[in-house]
mmCIF file with all atom_site columns, C-alpha atoms in Angstrom:
data_model
loop_
_atom_site.group_PDB
_atom_site.id
_atom_site.type_symbol
_atom_site.label_atom_id
_atom_site.label_alt_id
_atom_site.label_comp_id
_atom_site.label_asym_id
_atom_site.label_entity_id
_atom_site.label_seq_id
_atom_site.pdbx_PDB_ins_code
_atom_site.Cartn_x
_atom_site.Cartn_y
_atom_site.Cartn_z
_atom_site.occupancy
_atom_site.B_iso_or_equiv
_atom_site.pdbx_formal_charge
_atom_site.auth_seq_id
_atom_site.auth_comp_id
_atom_site.auth_asym_id
_atom_site.auth_atom_id
_atom_site.pdbx_PDB_model_num
ATOM 1   C CA . MET A 1 1   ? 36.257  26.506 16.024 1.00 0.00 ? 1   MET A CA 1
ATOM 2   C CA . ILE A 1 2   ? 33.360  25.085 13.442 1.00 0.00 ? 2   ILE A CA 1
ATOM 3   C CA . ALA A 1 3   ? 33.759  21.601 13.401 1.00 0.00 ? 3   ALA A CA 1
ATOM 4   C CA . GLY A 1 4   ? 34.266  20.020 10.209 1.00 0.00 ? 4   GLY A CA 1
ATOM 5   C CA . SER A 1 5   ? 36.468  22.757 8.466  1.00 0.00 ? 5   SER A CA 1
ATOM 6   C CA . PRO A 1 6   ? 39.987  21.774 7.754  1.00 0.00 ? 6   PRO A CA 1
ATOM 7   C CA . ALA A 1 7   ? 41.736  24.325 9.821  1.00 0.00 ? 7   ALA A CA 1
ATOM 8   C CA . ALA A 1 8   ? 39.160  26.677 11.788 1.00 0.00 ? 8   ALA A CA 1
ATOM 9   C CA . THR A 1 9   ? 40.807  29.436 14.393 1.00 0.00 ? 9   THR A CA 1
ATOM 10  C CA . ALA A 1 10  ? 40.175  28.516 17.724 1.00 0.00 ? 10  ALA A CA 1
ATOM 11  C CA . PRO A 1 11  ? 38.730  31.568 20.335 1.00 0.00 ? 11  PRO A CA 1
ATOM 12  C CA . GLY A 1 12  ? 41.582  33.417 21.845 1.00 0.00 ? 12  GLY A CA 1
ATOM 13  C CA . GLN A 1 13  ? 44.211  32.550 19.424 1.00 0.00 ? 13  GLN A CA 1
ATOM 14  C CA . ASN A 1 14  ? 45.311  34.956 16.302 1.00 0.00 ? 14  ASN A CA 1
ATOM 15  C CA . SER A 1 15  ? 44.507  33.727 12.849 1.00 0.00 ? 15  SER A CA 1
ATOM 16  C CA . LYS A 1 16  ? 48.163  32.960 12.016 1.00 0.00 ? 16  LYS A CA 1
ATOM 17  C CA . GLU A 1 17  ? 47.466  30.064 14.787 1.00 0.00 ? 17  GLU A CA 1
ATOM 18  C CA . LYS A 1 18  ? 45.691  27.462 13.567 1.00 0.00 ? 18  LYS A CA 1
ATOM 19  C CA . VAL A 1 19  ? 43.782  24.020 15.026 1.00 0.00 ? 19  VAL A CA 1
ATOM 20  C CA . MET A 1 20  ? 42.833  21.017 13.363 1.00 0.00 ? 20  MET A CA 1
ATOM 21  C CA . ALA A 1 21  ? 39.333  20.059 13.973 1.00 0.00 ? 21  ALA A CA 1
ATOM 22  C CA . VAL A 1 22  ? 38.978  16.417 14.752 1.00 0.00 ? 22  VAL A CA 1
ATOM 23  C CA . TRP A 1 23  ? 36.197  14.486 13.833 1.00 0.00 ? 23  TRP A CA 1
ATOM 24  C CA . GLY A 1 24  ? 34.399  11.451 15.360 1.00 0.00 ? 24  GLY A CA 1
ATOM 25  C CA . ALA A 1 25  ? 32.810  11.325 18.134 1.00 0.00 ? 25  ALA A CA 1
ATOM 26  C CA . ASN A 1 26  ? 33.391  10.112 22.260 1.00 0.00 ? 26  ASN A CA 1
ATOM 27  C CA . VAL A 1 27  ? 32.532  5.965  22.010 1.00 0.00 ? 27  VAL A CA 1
ATOM 28  C CA . GLU A 1 28  ? 31.075  5.968  25.682 1.00 0.00 ? 28  GLU A CA 1
ATOM 29  C CA . GLN A 1 29  ? 29.498  8.752  25.685 1.00 0.00 ? 29  GLN A CA 1
ATOM 30  C CA . LEU A 1 30  ? 27.629  7.979  21.884 1.00 0.00 ? 30  LEU A CA 1
ATOM 31  C CA . ARG A 1 31  ? 26.687  4.405  23.424 1.00 0.00 ? 31  ARG A CA 1
ATOM 32  C CA . THR A 1 32  ? 25.232  6.025  26.106 1.00 0.00 ? 32  THR A CA 1
ATOM 33  C CA . LEU A 1 33  ? 23.252  8.263  24.491 1.00 0.00 ? 33  LEU A CA 1
ATOM 34  C CA . GLY A 1 34  ? 22.207  5.497  22.635 1.00 0.00 ? 34  GLY A CA 1
ATOM 35  C CA . LYS A 1 35  ? 21.490  3.175  25.826 1.00 0.00 ? 35  LYS A CA 1
ATOM 36  C CA . LYS A 1 36  ? 19.127  6.102  27.066 1.00 0.00 ? 36  LYS A CA 1
ATOM 37  C CA . MET A 1 37  ? 17.238  6.925  24.156 1.00 0.00 ? 37  MET A CA 1
ATOM 38  C CA . GLN A 1 38  ? 16.254  3.063  23.845 1.00 0.00 ? 38  GLN A CA 1
ATOM 39  C CA . LYS A 1 39  ? 15.359  3.907  27.670 1.00 0.00 ? 39  LYS A CA 1
ATOM 40  C CA . GLY A 1 40  ? 13.544  6.630  26.688 1.00 0.00 ? 40  GLY A CA 1
ATOM 41  C CA . ALA A 1 41  ? 11.731  4.358  24.034 1.00 0.00 ? 41  ALA A CA 1
ATOM 42  C CA . ASP A 1 42  ? 11.267  1.289  26.498 1.00 0.00 ? 42  ASP A CA 1
ATOM 43  C CA . VAL A 1 43  ? 9.503   4.218  29.044 1.00 0.00 ? 43  VAL A CA 1
ATOM 44  C CA . LEU A 1 44  ? 7.139   5.751  26.322 1.00 0.00 ? 44  LEU A CA 1
ATOM 45  C CA . ASN A 1 45  ? 5.966   2.335  25.339 1.00 0.00 ? 45  ASN A CA 1
ATOM 46  C CA . ASP A 1 46  ? 4.778   1.436  29.017 1.00 0.00 ? 46  ASP A CA 1
ATOM 47  C CA . GLN A 1 47  ? 3.465   4.779  29.520 1.00 0.00 ? 47  GLN A CA 1
ATOM 48  C CA . ARG A 1 48  ? 1.088   3.687  26.672 1.00 0.00 ? 48  ARG A CA 1
ATOM 49  C CA . THR A 1 49  ? -0.055  0.317  27.780 1.00 0.00 ? 49  THR A CA 1
ATOM 50  C CA . THR A 1 50  ? -0.558  1.686  31.413 1.00 0.00 ? 50  THR A CA 1
ATOM 51  C CA . LEU A 1 51  ? -2.675  4.613  30.283 1.00 0.00 ? 51  LEU A CA 1
ATOM 52  C CA . SER A 1 52  ? -4.411  2.675  27.841 1.00 0.00 ? 52  SER A CA 1
ATOM 53  C CA . SER A 1 53  ? -5.303  0.195  30.534 1.00 0.00 ? 53  SER A CA 1
ATOM 54  C CA . SER A 1 54  ? -6.048  2.867  32.707 1.00 0.00 ? 54  SER A CA 1
ATOM 55  C CA . LEU A 1 55  ? -8.476  4.655  30.387 1.00 0.00 ? 55  LEU A CA 1
ATOM 56  C CA . ASN A 1 56  ? -10.069 1.127  29.462 1.00 0.00 ? 56  ASN A CA 1
ATOM 57  C CA . SER A 1 57  ? -10.472 0.198  32.674 1.00 0.00 ? 57  SER A CA 1
ATOM 58  C CA . THR A 1 58  ? -12.242 3.710  34.253 1.00 0.00 ? 58  THR A CA 1
ATOM 59  C CA . GLN A 1 59  ? -15.958 3.512  34.612 1.00 0.00 ? 59  GLN A CA 1
ATOM 60  C CA . TRP A 1 60  ? -17.057 6.455  32.590 1.00 0.00 ? 60  TRP A CA 1
ATOM 61  C CA . MET A 1 61  ? -19.558 6.411  29.891 1.00 0.00 ? 61  MET A CA 1
ATOM 62  C CA . GLY A 1 62  ? -21.092 9.071  27.744 1.00 0.00 ? 62  GLY A CA 1
ATOM 63  C CA . PRO A 1 63  ? -20.333 10.402 24.424 1.00 0.00 ? 63  PRO A CA 1
ATOM 64  C CA . ASP A 1 64  ? -17.697 12.182 26.140 1.00 0.00 ? 64  ASP A CA 1
ATOM 65  C CA . ALA A 1 65  ? -16.204 9.327  27.175 1.00 0.00 ? 65  ALA A CA 1
ATOM 66  C CA . GLU A 1 66  ? -16.732 8.038  23.370 1.00 0.00 ? 66  GLU A CA 1
ATOM 67  C CA . LYS A 1 67  ? -15.087 11.235 21.850 1.00 0.00 ? 67  LYS A CA 1
ATOM 68  C CA . PHE A 1 68  ? -11.944 10.846 24.825 1.00 0.00 ? 68  PHE A CA 1
ATOM 69  C CA . ARG A 1 69  ? -11.382 6.655  23.868 1.00 0.00 ? 69  ARG A CA 1
ATOM 70  C CA . SER A 1 70  ? -11.526 7.338  20.214 1.00 0.00 ? 70  SER A CA 1
ATOM 71  C CA . GLU A 1 71  ? -8.679  10.025 20.138 1.00 0.00 ? 71  GLU A CA 1
ATOM 72  C CA . TRP A 1 72  ? -7.204  7.885  22.653 1.00 0.00 ? 72  TRP A CA 1
ATOM 73  C CA . ASP A 1 73  ? -6.543  4.864  20.010 1.00 0.00 ? 73  ASP A CA 1
ATOM 74  C CA . SER A 1 74  ? -6.366  7.246  16.963 1.00 0.00 ? 74  SER A CA 1
ATOM 75  C CA . THR A 1 75  ? -4.234  9.911  17.811 1.00 0.00 ? 75  THR A CA 1
ATOM 76  C CA . HIS A 1 76  ? -3.107  9.803  21.608 1.00 0.00 ? 76  HIS A CA 1
ATOM 77  C CA . ALA A 1 77  ? -1.438  6.158  21.487 1.00 0.00 ? 77  ALA A CA 1
ATOM 78  C CA . PRO A 1 78  ? -0.509  5.882  18.268 1.00 0.00 ? 78  PRO A CA 1
ATOM 79  C CA . ALA A 1 79  ? 1.549   9.271  18.767 1.00 0.00 ? 79  ALA A CA 1
ATOM 80  C CA . LEU A 1 80  ? 3.599   7.770  21.638 1.00 0.00 ? 80  LEU A CA 1
ATOM 81  C CA . SER A 1 81  ? 3.989   4.561  19.456 1.00 0.00 ? 81  SER A CA 1
ATOM 82  C CA . ASN A 1 82  ? 5.783   7.043  16.976 1.00 0.00 ? 82  ASN A CA 1
ATOM 83  C CA . ALA A 1 83  ? 7.443   8.710  19.152 1.00 0.00 ? 83  ALA A CA 1
ATOM 84  C CA . ALA A 1 84  ? 9.198   5.860  20.679 1.00 0.00 ? 84  ALA A CA 1
ATOM 85  C CA . HIS A 1 85  ? 9.614   3.882  17.617 1.00 0.00 ? 85  HIS A CA 1
ATOM 86  C CA . ALA A 1 86  ? 11.990  6.943  16.462 1.00 0.00 ? 86  ALA A CA 1
ATOM 87  C CA . LEU A 1 87  ? 14.138  7.014  20.179 1.00 0.00 ? 87  LEU A CA 1
ATOM 88  C CA . SER A 1 88  ? 14.330  3.093  19.526 1.00 0.00 ? 88  SER A CA 1
ATOM 89  C CA . VAL A 1 89  ? 16.066  3.580  15.639 1.00 0.00 ? 89  VAL A CA 1
ATOM 90  C CA . ALA A 1 90  ? 18.318  6.713  16.900 1.00 0.00 ? 90  ALA A CA 1
ATOM 91  C CA . GLY A 1 91  ? 19.181  4.544  19.845 1.00 0.00 ? 91  GLY A CA 1
ATOM 92  C CA . THR A 1 92  ? 19.962  1.754  17.687 1.00 0.00 ? 92  THR A CA 1
ATOM 93  C CA . ALA A 1 93  ? 21.933  4.446  14.975 1.00 0.00 ? 93  ALA A CA 1
ATOM 94  C CA . ALA A 1 94  ? 23.650  5.684  18.037 1.00 0.00 ? 94  ALA A CA 1
ATOM 95  C CA . ALA A 1 95  ? 25.035  2.639  19.376 1.00 0.00 ? 95  ALA A CA 1
ATOM 96  C CA . ARG A 1 96  ? 25.753  1.754  15.529 1.00 0.00 ? 96  ARG A CA 1
ATOM 97  C CA . ASN A 1 97  ? 27.954  4.975  14.718 1.00 0.00 ? 97  ASN A CA 1
ATOM 98  C CA . ALA A 1 98  ? 29.518  4.102  18.198 1.00 0.00 ? 98  ALA A CA 1
ATOM 99  C CA . ASN A 1 99  ? 30.771  1.065  16.532 1.00 0.00 ? 99  ASN A CA 1
ATOM 100 C CA . GLU A 1 100 ? 31.822  1.940  13.287 1.00 0.00 ? 100 GLU A CA 1
ATOM 101 C CA . GLN A 1 101 ? 34.068  5.085  15.108 1.00 0.00 ? 101 GLN A CA 1
ATOM 102 C CA . GLU A 1 102 ? 35.357  2.467  17.833 1.00 0.00 ? 102 GLU A CA 1
ATOM 103 C CA . GLN A 1 103 ? 36.140  0.038  14.152 1.00 0.00 ? 103 GLN A CA 1
ATOM 104 C CA . ALA A 1 104 ? 37.790  3.202  12.470 1.00 0.00 ? 104 ALA A CA 1
ATOM 105 C CA . SER A 1 105 ? 39.963  4.093  15.622 1.00 0.00 ? 105 SER A CA 1
ATOM 106 C CA . HIS A 1 106 ? 41.237  0.876  15.658 1.00 0.00 ? 106 HIS A CA 1
#
């Protein structure tokens, strides 16, 4: 069945029997998804902090160390921050959509 289709034929039914598609979401599942996304963002931020701290406390000198630290600071750490931010935004959106769905259902 195609979601959003006003009337779609369900598998195993003949074309004369139409099934109405349902719009919306399971509110609790959507809230759980939002919480998992927020938790994922927290995990990424924690890992970025832990890894940055470990890198800064590692006794490593020379051009390879400088290059690695520079790449970490300019590319890898910001990428983790950006991914965490994206997960946080998506988690907030999922929670907001759950609330909107709940309001629309009442």
